PDB file of C-alpha atoms in Angstrom:
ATOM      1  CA  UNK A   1      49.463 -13.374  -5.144  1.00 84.00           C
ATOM      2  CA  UNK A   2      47.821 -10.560  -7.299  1.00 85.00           C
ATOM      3  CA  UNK A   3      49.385  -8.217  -4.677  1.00 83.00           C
ATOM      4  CA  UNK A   4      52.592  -9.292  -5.395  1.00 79.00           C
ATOM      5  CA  UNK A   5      52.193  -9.265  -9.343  1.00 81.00           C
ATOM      6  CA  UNK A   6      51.050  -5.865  -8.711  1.00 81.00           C
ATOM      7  CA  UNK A   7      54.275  -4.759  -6.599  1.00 77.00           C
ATOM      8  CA  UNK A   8      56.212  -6.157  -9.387  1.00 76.00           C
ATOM      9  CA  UNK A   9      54.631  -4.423 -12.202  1.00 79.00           C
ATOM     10  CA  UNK A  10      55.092  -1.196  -9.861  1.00 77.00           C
ATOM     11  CA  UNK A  11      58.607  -2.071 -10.226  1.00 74.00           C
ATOM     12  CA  UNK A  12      59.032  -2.811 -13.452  1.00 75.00           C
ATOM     13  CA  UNK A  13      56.892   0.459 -14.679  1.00 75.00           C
ATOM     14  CA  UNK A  14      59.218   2.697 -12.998  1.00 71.00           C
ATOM     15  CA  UNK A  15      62.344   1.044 -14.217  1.00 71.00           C
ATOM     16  CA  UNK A  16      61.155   1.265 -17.830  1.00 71.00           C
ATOM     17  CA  UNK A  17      60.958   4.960 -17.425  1.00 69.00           C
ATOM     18  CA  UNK A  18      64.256   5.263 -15.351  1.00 64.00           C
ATOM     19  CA  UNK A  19      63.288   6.313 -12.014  1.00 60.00           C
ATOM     20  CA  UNK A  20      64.853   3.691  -9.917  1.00 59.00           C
ATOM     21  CA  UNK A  21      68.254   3.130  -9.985  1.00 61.00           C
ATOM     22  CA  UNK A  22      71.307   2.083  -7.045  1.00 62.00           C
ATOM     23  CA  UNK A  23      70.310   0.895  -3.848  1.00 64.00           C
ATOM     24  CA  UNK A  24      67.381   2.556  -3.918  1.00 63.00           C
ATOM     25  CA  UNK A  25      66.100   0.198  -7.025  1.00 64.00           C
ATOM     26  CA  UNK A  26      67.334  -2.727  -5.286  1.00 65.00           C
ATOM     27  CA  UNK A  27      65.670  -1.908  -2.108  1.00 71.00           C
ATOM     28  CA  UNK A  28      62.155  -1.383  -3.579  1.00 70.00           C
ATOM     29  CA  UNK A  29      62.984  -4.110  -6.279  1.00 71.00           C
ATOM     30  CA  UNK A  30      62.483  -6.153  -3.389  1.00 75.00           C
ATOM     31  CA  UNK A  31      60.407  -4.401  -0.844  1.00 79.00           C
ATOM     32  CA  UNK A  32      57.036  -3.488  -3.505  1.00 78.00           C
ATOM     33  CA  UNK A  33      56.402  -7.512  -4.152  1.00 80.00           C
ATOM     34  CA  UNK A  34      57.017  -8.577  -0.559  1.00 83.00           C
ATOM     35  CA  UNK A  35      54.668  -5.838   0.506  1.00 84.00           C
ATOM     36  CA  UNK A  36      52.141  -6.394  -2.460  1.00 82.00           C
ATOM     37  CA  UNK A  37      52.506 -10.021  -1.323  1.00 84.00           C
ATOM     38  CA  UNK A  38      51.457  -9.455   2.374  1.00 86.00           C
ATOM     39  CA  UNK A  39      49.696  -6.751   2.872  1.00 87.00           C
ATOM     40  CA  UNK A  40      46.279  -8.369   2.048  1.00 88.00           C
ATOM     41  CA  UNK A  41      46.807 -10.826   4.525  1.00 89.00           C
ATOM     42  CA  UNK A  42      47.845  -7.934   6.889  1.00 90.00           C
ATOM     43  CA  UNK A  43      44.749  -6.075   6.607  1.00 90.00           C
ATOM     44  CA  UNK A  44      42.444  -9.590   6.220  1.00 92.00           C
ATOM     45  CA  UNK A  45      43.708 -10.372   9.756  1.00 92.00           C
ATOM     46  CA  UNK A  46      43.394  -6.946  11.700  1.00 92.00           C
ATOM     47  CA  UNK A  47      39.688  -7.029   9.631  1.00 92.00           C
ATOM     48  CA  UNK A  48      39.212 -10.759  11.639  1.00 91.00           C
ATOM     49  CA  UNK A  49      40.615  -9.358  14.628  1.00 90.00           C
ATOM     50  CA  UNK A  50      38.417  -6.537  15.099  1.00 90.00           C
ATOM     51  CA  UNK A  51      35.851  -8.062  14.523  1.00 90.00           C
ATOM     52  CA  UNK A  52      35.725 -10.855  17.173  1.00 89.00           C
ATOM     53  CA  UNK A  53      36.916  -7.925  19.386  1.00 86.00           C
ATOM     54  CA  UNK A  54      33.628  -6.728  18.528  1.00 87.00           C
ATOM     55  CA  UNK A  55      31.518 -10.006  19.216  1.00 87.00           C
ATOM     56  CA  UNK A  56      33.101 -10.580  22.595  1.00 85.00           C
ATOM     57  CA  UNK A  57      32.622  -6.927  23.822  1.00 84.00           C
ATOM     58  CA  UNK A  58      28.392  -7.465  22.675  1.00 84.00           C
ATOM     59  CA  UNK A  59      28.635 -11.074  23.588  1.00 85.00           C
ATOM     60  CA  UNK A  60      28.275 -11.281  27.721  1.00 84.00           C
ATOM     61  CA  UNK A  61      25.314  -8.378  27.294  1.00 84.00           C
ATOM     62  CA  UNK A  62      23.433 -10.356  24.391  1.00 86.00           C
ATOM     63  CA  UNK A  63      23.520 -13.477  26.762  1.00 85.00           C
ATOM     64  CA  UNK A  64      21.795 -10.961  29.346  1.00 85.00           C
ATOM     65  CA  UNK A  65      19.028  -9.930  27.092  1.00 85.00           C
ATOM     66  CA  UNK A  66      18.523 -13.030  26.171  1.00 86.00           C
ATOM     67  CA  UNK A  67      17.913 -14.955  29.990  1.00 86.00           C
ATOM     68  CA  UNK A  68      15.666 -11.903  31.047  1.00 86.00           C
ATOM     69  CA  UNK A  69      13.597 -12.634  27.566  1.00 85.00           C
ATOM     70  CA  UNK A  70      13.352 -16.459  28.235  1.00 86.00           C
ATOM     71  CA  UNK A  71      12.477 -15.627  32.162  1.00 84.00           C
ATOM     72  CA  UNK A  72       9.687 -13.688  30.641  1.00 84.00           C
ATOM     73  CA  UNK A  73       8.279 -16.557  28.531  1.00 83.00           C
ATOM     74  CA  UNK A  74       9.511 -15.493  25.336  1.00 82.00           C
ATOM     75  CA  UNK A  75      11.080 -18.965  23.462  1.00 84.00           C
ATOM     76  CA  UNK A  76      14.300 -19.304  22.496  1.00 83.00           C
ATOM     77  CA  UNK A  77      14.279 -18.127  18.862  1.00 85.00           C
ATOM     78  CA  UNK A  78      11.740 -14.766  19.605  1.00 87.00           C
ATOM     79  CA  UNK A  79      14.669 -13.976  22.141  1.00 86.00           C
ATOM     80  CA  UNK A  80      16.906 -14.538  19.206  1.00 86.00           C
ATOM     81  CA  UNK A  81      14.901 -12.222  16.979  1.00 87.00           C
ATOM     82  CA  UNK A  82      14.395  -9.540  19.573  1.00 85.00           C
ATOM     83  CA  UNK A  83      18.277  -9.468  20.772  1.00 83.00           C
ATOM     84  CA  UNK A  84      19.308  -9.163  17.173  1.00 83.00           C
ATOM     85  CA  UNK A  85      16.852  -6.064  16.341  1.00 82.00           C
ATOM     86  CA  UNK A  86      17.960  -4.125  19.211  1.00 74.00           C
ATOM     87  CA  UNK A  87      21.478  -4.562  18.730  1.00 74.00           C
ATOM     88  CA  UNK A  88      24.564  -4.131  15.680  1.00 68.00           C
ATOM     89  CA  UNK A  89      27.486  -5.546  14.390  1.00 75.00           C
ATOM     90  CA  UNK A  90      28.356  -8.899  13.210  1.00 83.00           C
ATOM     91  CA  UNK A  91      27.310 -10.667  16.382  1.00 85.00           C
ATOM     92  CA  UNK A  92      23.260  -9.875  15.567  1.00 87.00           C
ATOM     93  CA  UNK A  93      23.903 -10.198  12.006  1.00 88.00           C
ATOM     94  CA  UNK A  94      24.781 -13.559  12.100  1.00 89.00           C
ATOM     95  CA  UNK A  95      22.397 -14.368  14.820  1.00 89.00           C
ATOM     96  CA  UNK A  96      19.879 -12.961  11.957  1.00 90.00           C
ATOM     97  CA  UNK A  97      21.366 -14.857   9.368  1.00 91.00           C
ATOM     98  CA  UNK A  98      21.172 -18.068  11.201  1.00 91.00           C
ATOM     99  CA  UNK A  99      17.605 -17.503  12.356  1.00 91.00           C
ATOM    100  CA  UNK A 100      17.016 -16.998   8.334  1.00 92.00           C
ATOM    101  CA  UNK A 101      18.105 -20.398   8.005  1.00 91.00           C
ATOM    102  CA  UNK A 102      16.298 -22.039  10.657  1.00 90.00           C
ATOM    103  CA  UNK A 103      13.049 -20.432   9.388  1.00 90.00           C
ATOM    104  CA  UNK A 104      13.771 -22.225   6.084  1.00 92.00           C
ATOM    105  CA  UNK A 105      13.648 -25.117   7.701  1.00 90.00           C
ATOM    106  CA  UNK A 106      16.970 -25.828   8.567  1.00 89.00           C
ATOM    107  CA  UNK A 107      17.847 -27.696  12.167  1.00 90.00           C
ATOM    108  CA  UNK A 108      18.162 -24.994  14.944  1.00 89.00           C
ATOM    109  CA  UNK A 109      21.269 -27.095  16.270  1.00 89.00           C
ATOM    110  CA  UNK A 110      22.880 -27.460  12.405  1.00 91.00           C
ATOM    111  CA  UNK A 111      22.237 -23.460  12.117  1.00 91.00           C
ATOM    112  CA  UNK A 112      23.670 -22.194  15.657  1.00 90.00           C
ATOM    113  CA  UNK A 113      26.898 -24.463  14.950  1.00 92.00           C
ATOM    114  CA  UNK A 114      27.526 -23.187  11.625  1.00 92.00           C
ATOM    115  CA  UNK A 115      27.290 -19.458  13.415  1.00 91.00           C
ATOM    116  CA  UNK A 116      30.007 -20.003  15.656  1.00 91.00           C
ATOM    117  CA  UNK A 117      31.929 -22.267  12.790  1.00 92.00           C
ATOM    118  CA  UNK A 118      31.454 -18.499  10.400  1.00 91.00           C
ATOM    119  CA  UNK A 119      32.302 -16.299  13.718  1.00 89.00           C
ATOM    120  CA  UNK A 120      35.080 -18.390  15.108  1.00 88.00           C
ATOM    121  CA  UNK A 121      35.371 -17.080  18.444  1.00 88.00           C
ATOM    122  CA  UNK A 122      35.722 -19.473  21.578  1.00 86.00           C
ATOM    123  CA  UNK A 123      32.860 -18.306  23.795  1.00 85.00           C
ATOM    124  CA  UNK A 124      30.105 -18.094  21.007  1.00 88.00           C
ATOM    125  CA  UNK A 125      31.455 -22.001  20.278  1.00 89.00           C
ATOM    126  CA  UNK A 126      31.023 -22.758  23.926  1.00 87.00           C
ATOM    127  CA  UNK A 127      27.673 -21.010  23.813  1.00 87.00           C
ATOM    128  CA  UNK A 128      26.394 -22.487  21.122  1.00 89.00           C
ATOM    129  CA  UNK A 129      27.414 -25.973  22.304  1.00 89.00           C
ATOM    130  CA  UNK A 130      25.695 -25.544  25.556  1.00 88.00           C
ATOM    131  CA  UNK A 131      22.413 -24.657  24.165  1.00 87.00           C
ATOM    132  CA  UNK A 132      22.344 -27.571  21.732  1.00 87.00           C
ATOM    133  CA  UNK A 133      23.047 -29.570  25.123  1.00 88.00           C
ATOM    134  CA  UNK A 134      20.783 -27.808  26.854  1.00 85.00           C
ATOM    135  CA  UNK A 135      17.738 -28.199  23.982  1.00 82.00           C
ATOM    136  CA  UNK A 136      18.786 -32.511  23.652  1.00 83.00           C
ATOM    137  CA  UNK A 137      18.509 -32.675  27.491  1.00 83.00           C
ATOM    138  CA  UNK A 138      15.658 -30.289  28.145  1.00 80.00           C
ATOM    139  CA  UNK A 139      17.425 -28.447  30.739  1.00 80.00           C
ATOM    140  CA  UNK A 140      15.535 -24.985  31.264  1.00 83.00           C
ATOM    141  CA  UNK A 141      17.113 -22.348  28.332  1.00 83.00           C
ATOM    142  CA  UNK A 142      16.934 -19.512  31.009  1.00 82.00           C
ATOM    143  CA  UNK A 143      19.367 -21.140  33.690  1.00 84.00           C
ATOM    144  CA  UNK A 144      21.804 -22.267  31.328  1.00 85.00           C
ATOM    145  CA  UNK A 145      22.008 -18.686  29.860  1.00 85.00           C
ATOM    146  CA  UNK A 146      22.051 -17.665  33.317  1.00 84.00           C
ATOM    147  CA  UNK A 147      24.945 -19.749  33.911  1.00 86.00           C
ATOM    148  CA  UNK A 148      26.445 -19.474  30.389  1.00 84.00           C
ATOM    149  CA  UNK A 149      26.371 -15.113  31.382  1.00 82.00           C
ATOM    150  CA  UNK A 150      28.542 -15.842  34.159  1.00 84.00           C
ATOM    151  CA  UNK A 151      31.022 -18.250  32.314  1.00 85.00           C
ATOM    152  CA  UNK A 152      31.563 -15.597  29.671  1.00 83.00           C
ATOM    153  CA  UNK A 153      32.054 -12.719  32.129  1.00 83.00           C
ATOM    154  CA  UNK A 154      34.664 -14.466  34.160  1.00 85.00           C
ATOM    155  CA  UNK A 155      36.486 -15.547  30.206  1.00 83.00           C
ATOM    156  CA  UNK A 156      36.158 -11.889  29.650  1.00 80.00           C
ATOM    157  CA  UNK A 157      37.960 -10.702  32.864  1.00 84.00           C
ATOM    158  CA  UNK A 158      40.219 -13.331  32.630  1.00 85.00           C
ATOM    159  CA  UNK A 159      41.709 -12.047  29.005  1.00 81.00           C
ATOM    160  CA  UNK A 160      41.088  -8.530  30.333  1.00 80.00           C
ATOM    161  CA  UNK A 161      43.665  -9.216  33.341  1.00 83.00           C
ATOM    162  CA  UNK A 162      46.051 -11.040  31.357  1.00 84.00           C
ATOM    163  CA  UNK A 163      46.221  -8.170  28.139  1.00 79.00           C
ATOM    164  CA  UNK A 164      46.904  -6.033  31.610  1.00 82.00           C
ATOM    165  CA  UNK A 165      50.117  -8.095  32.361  1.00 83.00           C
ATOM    166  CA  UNK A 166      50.905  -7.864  29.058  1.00 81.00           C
ATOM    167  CA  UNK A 167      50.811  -4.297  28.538  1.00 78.00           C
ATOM    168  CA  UNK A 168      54.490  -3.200  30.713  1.00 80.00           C
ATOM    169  CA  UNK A 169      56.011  -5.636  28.335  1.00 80.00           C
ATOM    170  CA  UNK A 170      54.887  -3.945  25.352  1.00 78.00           C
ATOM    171  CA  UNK A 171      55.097  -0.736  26.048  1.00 80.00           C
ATOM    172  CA  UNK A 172      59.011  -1.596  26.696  1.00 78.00           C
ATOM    173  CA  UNK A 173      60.064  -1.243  22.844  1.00 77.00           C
ATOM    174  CA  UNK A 174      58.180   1.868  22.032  1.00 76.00           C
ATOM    175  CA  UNK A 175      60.373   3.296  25.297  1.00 76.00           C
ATOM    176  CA  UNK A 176      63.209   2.059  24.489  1.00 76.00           C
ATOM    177  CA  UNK A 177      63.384   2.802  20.431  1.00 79.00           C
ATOM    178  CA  UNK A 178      61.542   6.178  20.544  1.00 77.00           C
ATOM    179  CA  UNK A 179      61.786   7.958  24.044  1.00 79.00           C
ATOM    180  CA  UNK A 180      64.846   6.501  25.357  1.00 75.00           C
ATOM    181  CA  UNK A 181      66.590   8.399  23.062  1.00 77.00           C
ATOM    182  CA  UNK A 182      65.451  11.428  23.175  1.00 78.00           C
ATOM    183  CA  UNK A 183      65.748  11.619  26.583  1.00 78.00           C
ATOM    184  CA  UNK A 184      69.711  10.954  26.256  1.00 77.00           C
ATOM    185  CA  UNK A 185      69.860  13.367  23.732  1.00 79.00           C
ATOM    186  CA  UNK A 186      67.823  16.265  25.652  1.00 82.00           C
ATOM    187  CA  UNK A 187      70.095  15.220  28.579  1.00 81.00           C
ATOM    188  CA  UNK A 188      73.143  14.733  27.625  1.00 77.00           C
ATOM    189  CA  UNK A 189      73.150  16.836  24.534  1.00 75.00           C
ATOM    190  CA  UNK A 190      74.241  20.632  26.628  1.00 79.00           C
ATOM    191  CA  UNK A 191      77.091  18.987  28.332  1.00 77.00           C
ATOM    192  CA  UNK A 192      78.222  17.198  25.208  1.00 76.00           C
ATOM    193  CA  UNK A 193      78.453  20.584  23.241  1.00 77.00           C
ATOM    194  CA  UNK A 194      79.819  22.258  26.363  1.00 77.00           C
ATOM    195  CA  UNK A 195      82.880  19.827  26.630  1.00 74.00           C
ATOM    196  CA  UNK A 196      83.243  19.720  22.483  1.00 74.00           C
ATOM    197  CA  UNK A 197      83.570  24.217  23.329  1.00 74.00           C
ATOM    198  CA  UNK A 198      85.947  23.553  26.029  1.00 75.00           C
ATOM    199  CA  UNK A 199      88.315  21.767  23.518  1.00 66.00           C
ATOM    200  CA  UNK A 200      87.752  18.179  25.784  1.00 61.00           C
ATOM    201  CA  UNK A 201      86.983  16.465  22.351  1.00 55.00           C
TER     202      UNK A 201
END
């Protein structure tokens, strides 16, 4: 909303000292606002984007470090603490964060699901839900991260295969808009001003 405001004060500065006018004035009488208006959200979602981008590329190696630390006899929370030293980005922050809160004294269950809940991204949800499981049932931590590694690799290569099939698809409009024509025009161009010199147009 401020980003609108902000497009239309633009607007209304420059028409108070005369330098819009026409189509022109119209055009970014309209266009400032609407862009003022959107661009946060614009730049809020590529921010998001990137950054579960981010936790899923750290994600299937964290899971890693963190069976061959339980196999080792290190508990579940020291594996926490170790993963998130030796590692950056968001992913260990917020494992650091959560571990915060569980030192507090805050449920380790209650503290894991509000870490996914902040991170929103599918496979630290899953994760997260089979540890809690995994803690109520007391199924060994180190084969269900064991298993938990695989499940996440196989989501990974999954999306990786499918942003593959994706890819012809969108590489079609930059083709088409961009080199399409410039091909015609390198092309075509010589006999078009060959048959304009012969008089044929």
């Amino acid at each position: 909303f401020l980003g609108g405001m902000a497009g239309l004060f633009l607007v209304f500065f420059l028409l108070f000292f005369g330098q819009l006018s026409g189509l022109l004035g119209l055009s970014l009488a309209l266009l400032l606002p609407l862009l003022g208006y959107t661009l946060p959200d614009f730049v809020i979602a590529s921010v998001i984007n990137n950054r579960k981008r981010s936790v899923r590329r750290q994600l299937p190696n964290m899971i890693d470090l963190l069976a061959i630390s339980v196999e080792a006899g290190m508990g579940f929370e020291g594996a926490l603490s170790l993963v998130s030293e030796k590692m950056g980005s968001p992913l260990p922050r917020e494992i650091r964060r959560a571990l915060n809160e569980i030192r507090m004294g805050r449920p380790r269950a209650e503290a894991l699901r509000d870490m996914a809940r902040r991170l929103q991204v599918e496979e630290i949800t899953s994760f997260v839900g089979a540890v809690n499981m995994a803690e109520e049932l007391g199924t060994p931590m180190a084969q269900v991260l064991k298993i938990q590694s695989h499940e996440i690799r196989r989501r990974v290569r999954a999306r990786a295969e499918e942003a593959a099939r994706k890819a012809p698809i969108k590489m079609l409009f930059p083709l088409v808009i961009f080199i399409f024509p410039a091909l015609f025009i390198i092309i075509l161009g010589p006999a078009l001003i060959r048959l304009m010199e012969s008089g044929f147009f």
